[in-house]
C-alpha positions as MATLAB code, in Angstrom:
seq = 'MAAQEAHSIAAPRRHRVVVLALDGVIPFELGIPQRIFGRARDAGGSRLYEVVTCGVRGPGAVRTDADFDITVTHGPEALATADTVVVPASYELGPVYEQGRLTDELTAALSRLNPAARLVAICTGGYVLAAAGFLDGRPATTHWSSADHFQALFPQVEVDADVLFIDDGDVLTSAGVAAGVDLCLHLVRRDHGSAVAGEVARRTVVPPHRDGGQAQYIRRPVPEPQLATTREARAWALGRLDQPLQLRDLAEREAMSVRTFTRRFREEVGMSPGQWLTQQRVERARHLLESSDLSVDQVARDAGFGTAQSMRQHLQAALGVTPTAYRRTFREPPATPPRACPPSASSTPRKNLSHSPVHNSAAESAS';
ca = [
      29.381  -22.664  -28.182;
      25.974  -21.150  -27.825;
      24.946  -22.595  -25.040;
      28.160  -21.803  -23.482;
      27.606  -18.398  -24.092;
      23.460  -18.977  -22.868;
      25.533  -19.984  -19.673;
      27.311  -17.343  -19.675;
      24.665  -14.543  -19.400;
      23.990  -13.869  -15.646;
      20.271  -14.552  -14.194;
      18.639  -10.884  -13.989;
      19.147   -9.384  -10.577;
      15.654   -9.578   -8.053;
      14.406   -6.606   -6.968;
      16.333   -6.049   -3.921;
      13.766   -5.073   -0.519;
      16.280   -3.885    2.561;
      14.496   -3.468    6.110;
      16.195   -1.094    8.186;
      15.765   -2.735   11.642;
      16.210   -0.174   13.983;
      16.700   -0.079   17.766;
      12.820   -1.345   19.869;
      11.700   -2.459   16.692;
       8.374   -4.056   16.668;
       8.653   -7.598   15.355;
       5.260   -8.032   13.633;
       6.114   -4.977   11.331;
      10.074   -6.152   11.010;
       8.300   -9.332    9.691;
       5.810   -7.933    6.982;
       8.623   -7.396    3.954;
       9.683  -10.710    4.384;
       5.911  -12.399    4.883;
       4.428  -10.605    1.822;
       7.440   -9.677   -0.427;
       9.848  -13.257    0.412;
       6.180  -14.644   -0.767;
       5.622  -13.396   -4.397;
       6.484  -15.743   -7.101;
       6.223  -15.200  -10.594;
       4.348  -18.127  -13.053;
       7.588  -20.356  -13.177;
       7.484  -20.512   -8.867;
      10.503  -18.218   -9.276;
      10.981  -15.671   -6.235;
      10.192  -12.201   -7.710;
      11.900  -10.556   -4.844;
      15.063  -10.698   -2.560;
      14.386   -9.557    1.041;
      17.695   -8.785    3.324;
      17.432   -6.952    6.772;
      20.112   -4.668    7.993;
      20.506   -2.753   11.144;
      22.290    1.453   11.553;
      25.396    0.136   12.921;
      26.349   -3.117   11.065;
      25.857   -6.533   11.630;
      25.308   -7.673   15.585;
      22.114   -7.607   17.837;
      19.447   -4.865   17.943;
      16.439   -4.562   20.439;
      12.799   -5.222   19.526;
       9.950   -4.028   21.686;
       9.829   -7.290   22.936;
      11.669   -9.856   25.391;
      14.103  -10.873   22.445;
      16.985   -9.422   20.283;
      17.762  -10.210   16.677;
      20.958  -10.780   15.091;
      21.281   -8.734   11.714;
      23.960  -10.193    9.224;
      24.347   -6.492    7.085;
      24.723   -3.440    8.424;
      24.010   -0.024    6.536;
      25.736   -0.612    3.400;
      22.969   -2.356    2.123;
      21.241    0.090    1.548;
      23.125    1.200   -1.195;
      21.752   -1.310   -2.952;
      18.376   -1.771   -2.551;
      15.736   -0.953   -4.834;
      13.105   -0.799   -2.150;
      13.573    0.215    1.649;
      11.611   -0.440    4.333;
      11.803    0.705    7.294;
       9.384   -1.136    9.892;
       7.634    0.870   13.462;
      10.134    1.256   16.440;
       9.011    2.297   20.184;
      12.957    3.538   20.382;
      12.849    7.170   18.331;
      14.098    9.131   20.485;
      14.869   12.479   19.319;
      12.893   11.777   15.954;
      10.050   11.262   17.659;
      10.482   14.105   20.010;
      12.402   16.223   18.142;
      11.862   15.441   14.533;
      15.294   14.829   14.236;
      17.812   12.068   12.560;
      20.458   11.041   14.571;
      23.863   10.960   13.843;
      23.415    7.554   13.582;
      20.367    7.924   11.504;
      21.693    9.862    9.676;
      25.020    8.131    8.260;
      23.125    5.358    7.718;
      20.473    6.806    5.201;
      23.706    8.611    4.305;
      23.845    5.272    1.857;
      20.676    5.035    0.486;
      20.617    4.621   -3.496;
      19.041    7.488   -4.707;
      17.079    5.293   -7.501;
      15.352    3.601   -4.309;
      11.946    3.709   -3.253;
      11.215    4.362   -0.068;
       8.714    2.639    2.318;
       7.384    3.538    5.720;
       4.979    0.827    8.404;
       3.341    2.742   10.585;
       5.509    5.279   13.088;
       8.754    4.465   11.029;
       7.221    7.253    9.185;
       8.678    9.772   11.637;
      11.929    8.448    9.929;
      11.074    9.041    6.099;
       9.784   13.019    7.704;
      13.244   13.592   10.061;
      15.506   13.338    6.731;
      12.893   15.145    4.501;
      12.087   12.614    2.562;
       8.494   13.783    3.306;
       8.482   16.958    2.598;
       5.436   18.836    0.841;
       3.850   15.234    0.197;
       0.948   13.464    1.543;
       1.560   10.549    4.169;
       0.090    8.794    6.933;
       0.985    6.993   10.309;
      -0.843    5.375   13.132;
      -3.989    6.790   13.891;
      -2.984    7.819   17.134;
      -0.121    9.131   16.621;
      -1.601   11.421   13.620;
      -1.876   14.706   15.537;
       1.332   14.427   17.266;
       3.227   13.545   13.664;
       1.705   16.475   11.939;
       2.422   19.050   14.460;
       6.146   17.650   14.760;
       6.196   18.312   10.519;
       4.616   20.954    9.529;
       5.703   20.612    6.196;
       3.534   17.088    5.100;
       0.067   16.621    4.516;
      -0.930   14.211    6.888;
      -3.811   12.006    6.393;
      -4.846    9.907    9.330;
      -8.043    8.324    7.414;
      -6.209    5.733    4.841;
      -4.289    2.921    5.448;
      -1.552    3.664    3.377;
      -0.501    6.376    0.842;
       1.495    5.890   -2.205;
       3.236    9.250   -3.824;
       5.176    7.222   -6.566;
       8.540    6.564   -4.769;
       7.817    6.788   -0.852;
       5.445    5.034    0.575;
       3.809    6.018    4.297;
       1.381    2.724    6.253;
      -0.774    3.554    8.876;
      -0.477    1.491   11.891;
       0.218   -2.170   12.521;
      -1.423   -4.433    9.925;
      -1.848   -1.856    7.035;
       2.131   -2.456    6.602;
       0.375   -5.652    5.059;
      -2.131   -3.844    2.761;
       0.459   -1.526    1.747;
       3.152   -4.386    0.795;
       0.312   -5.774   -0.826;
      -0.365   -2.937   -2.579;
       3.048   -2.624   -3.753;
       3.023   -6.885   -4.897;
      -0.137   -5.664   -7.043;
       1.788   -2.467   -8.368;
       4.726   -4.163   -9.205;
       3.058   -7.519  -10.981;
      -0.542   -7.747  -11.048;
      -3.459   -8.740   -8.634;
      -3.217  -12.116   -9.926;
       0.289  -12.502   -7.870;
      -0.883  -10.101   -4.861;
      -3.789  -12.213   -4.926;
      -1.686  -15.545   -4.459;
       0.448  -13.583   -1.794;
      -2.658  -12.791    0.609;
      -4.069  -16.542    0.314;
      -0.909  -18.064    1.296;
      -1.210  -15.225    3.848;
      -4.308  -15.900    4.963;
      -5.531  -12.014    4.491;
      -7.742  -10.420    1.933;
      -5.890   -8.891   -0.272;
      -7.957   -5.252   -0.086;
      -9.170   -4.511    3.223;
     -12.128   -1.995    2.465;
     -12.019    1.716    4.080;
      -9.445    3.657    6.139;
      -8.350    3.925    9.636;
     -11.032    5.683   10.467;
     -13.211    2.453   11.113;
     -10.794    1.439   13.443;
     -10.601    5.116   15.765;
     -12.504    4.360   18.908;
     -14.654    7.398   19.087;
     -15.479    9.190   22.400;
     -19.901    8.622   22.380;
     -19.798    5.970   20.198;
     -23.626    5.125   18.610;
     -24.983    2.481   19.572;
     -24.572   -0.516   16.268;
     -27.734   -2.667   16.321;
     -28.259   -1.803   12.226;
     -24.575   -2.426   10.206;
     -24.123   -1.845    6.108;
     -22.386   -4.758    5.817;
     -25.402   -6.230    3.751;
     -25.773   -3.964    1.444;
     -22.808   -3.898    0.357;
     -22.669   -7.459   -0.244;
     -25.926   -6.972   -2.605;
     -24.269   -4.070   -3.924;
     -20.403   -6.541   -4.811;
     -23.341   -8.783   -6.761;
     -24.490   -5.687   -9.135;
     -21.481   -4.285   -9.866;
     -22.487   -3.825  -13.471;
     -25.533   -2.712  -12.932;
     -26.508    1.433  -11.644;
     -26.878    1.305   -8.677;
     -28.502    4.950   -6.372;
     -27.748    5.346   -2.765;
     -31.055    5.072   -1.901;
     -31.525    1.549   -3.190;
     -28.555    0.695   -0.352;
     -30.443    2.960    2.157;
     -33.159    0.215    1.282;
     -31.516   -3.163    1.471;
     -31.224   -1.725    5.666;
     -34.266    0.192    5.770;
     -32.251    2.680    6.626;
     -32.741    6.567    5.230;
     -30.338    7.732    2.938;
     -29.055   10.219    5.322;
     -28.659    7.150    8.298;
     -26.774    5.062    6.052;
     -24.418    7.120    4.679;
     -23.392    8.460    8.137;
     -23.239    4.824    9.592;
     -21.571    3.432    5.994;
     -18.457    6.368    6.732;
     -18.790    5.050    9.792;
     -17.958    1.208    9.211;
     -15.905    1.368    6.138;
     -14.314    5.095    6.160;
     -15.485    6.024    3.049;
     -18.768    7.277    1.059;
     -20.978    4.903    0.005;
     -20.193    6.546   -3.977;
     -16.222    5.940   -3.301;
     -16.716    2.533   -2.711;
     -18.189    1.401   -4.982;
     -15.915    3.446   -7.383;
     -12.713    1.684   -5.389;
     -14.801   -2.075   -6.046;
     -15.366   -1.047   -9.812;
     -12.201    0.081  -10.556;
     -11.063   -3.559   -8.785;
     -13.404   -5.707  -10.903;
     -11.513   -3.618  -13.763;
      -8.307   -4.763  -13.079;
      -9.582   -8.489  -12.611;
     -11.336   -8.239  -15.915;
      -8.879   -6.643  -17.493;
      -6.380   -8.824  -15.939;
      -7.661  -12.309  -16.816;
     -10.525  -12.133  -19.348;
      -9.755  -11.080  -23.126;
     -12.645   -8.939  -22.785;
     -12.593   -5.722  -24.723;
     -12.127   -2.435  -22.984;
     -16.090   -1.510  -23.877;
     -17.267   -5.148  -22.422;
     -15.110   -4.845  -19.430;
     -16.262   -1.139  -18.302;
     -19.575   -2.415  -18.508;
     -18.589   -4.994  -16.711;
     -17.506   -3.432  -13.846;
     -20.244   -0.983  -13.886;
     -18.698    2.217  -15.520;
     -21.042    2.579  -18.246;
     -18.834    3.659  -21.100;
     -14.835    2.786  -21.867;
     -14.169    6.283  -21.483;
     -16.045    6.508  -17.743;
     -13.560    3.347  -16.719;
     -10.930    5.170  -18.736;
     -11.154    8.744  -16.823;
     -11.791    6.471  -13.243;
      -8.622    4.033  -13.864;
      -6.234    7.290  -15.272;
      -7.402    8.221  -11.102;
      -6.624    5.790   -9.582;
      -3.379    3.741  -10.952;
      -2.102    6.691  -13.122;
      -3.232    4.768  -16.402;
      -5.327    4.248  -19.479;
      -6.839    0.581  -19.214;
      -5.100   -0.485  -22.454;
      -1.805    0.266  -21.027;
      -2.898   -1.630  -17.397;
      -3.547   -4.566  -19.440;
      -0.572   -4.500  -21.373;
       1.385   -5.030  -18.517;
      -0.125   -7.543  -16.863;
      -1.031   -9.162  -19.358;
       1.724  -10.041  -21.223;
       4.650  -11.500  -19.295;
       7.389   -9.450  -19.839;
      10.675   -9.882  -21.537;
      12.732   -8.737  -18.438;
      11.899   -9.368  -15.201;
      10.154   -5.735  -13.371;
      12.648   -3.051  -12.745;
      16.122   -3.720  -10.585;
      17.229    0.155   -9.753;
      21.027   -0.363   -9.752;
      22.938    1.279   -7.077;
      24.057    4.608   -7.699;
      26.779    6.569   -5.512;
      24.942   10.042   -7.352;
      23.095   12.596   -5.306;
      20.247   13.157   -7.298;
      17.387   14.910   -5.210;
      14.660   12.387   -4.463;
      11.435   13.867   -6.785;
       8.038   13.428   -6.549;
       6.338   11.308   -9.610;
       3.998   12.738  -11.609;
       0.434   10.639  -11.401;
      -1.636   12.049   -7.840;
      -1.195    9.770   -4.856;
      -2.476    6.554   -4.796;
      -5.029    6.892   -0.990;
      -5.534    3.100    0.405;
      -5.113    1.867   -3.277;
      -8.567    3.037   -4.322;
      -9.634    6.098   -6.092;
     -11.253    8.869   -4.461;
     -12.549   10.366   -7.324;
     -16.821    9.541   -6.064;
     -18.923   11.655   -4.863;
];
């Protein structure tokens, strides 16, 4: 009898990711969610996400910007079942890109959204979220080449063109193309911890976390010759995160003045040396909190924060949680799978979460 009752209990529903494929979709960006979320597994090898792709009209062909079409088997009704909705970039956004307004077709499709769903835009997919009003008063990013146009079209959005992605809680946006990989890995890390995200990254043959933002990829009008780099100093610092590191120490490793080193560092990494060091220390702390039994005080020392209070402040700024809460979430297996938002027919307005937005998944509180 007990066995029959146990068998009758339905297996928990996996977190459902619905990808909205628009005409003109770029195949690379379209494939990112399946590649990243579709490869995430728990310790027992079970899939952590279900990924489905839908169109705005219904099942059928969707044009891509390549020499082939794709066929989707789901229509916009799938959006009502989503825990996370991903909008990849498209080169055929029409009035969305030109006038900042949705087509009737898109309006009808987005009206089916589960109000509790997390919204994600890859590259110029952010235009769709902005035209729908989901980015009003929020920070967002997009491909660096479209940032000025995006800001002019949507002045109510706080555009940051320097970062690879922005996590504003229930609405997230990425920069161009491969930054969608960074954003999706960040979401896996946010949902299930660094170990799961790291395994997905290894199987995808990409780094689990990239340094810097879009600034390092923008071609400057008159670039300076880069005969010297800051790579050696960064590698040296990574091996000494538990020690006090001064800017002059890093500059001396490259035989540069502090001023020259700081300028080169920003050009290459897209952030200041202090911000980068804080970012690396936060990542070290996360790893130790997840994978070791060290006390919080010891983790703080090994990560280079010195004191537990300092580490607590930096993790709170970067992740919105305390070290103890982070360890509790990602060290102890949850009794139930991560939250799957139940479809809802309510029209509750989307609200910004109370924590600070995460830019490029890194703390930017250091000088």
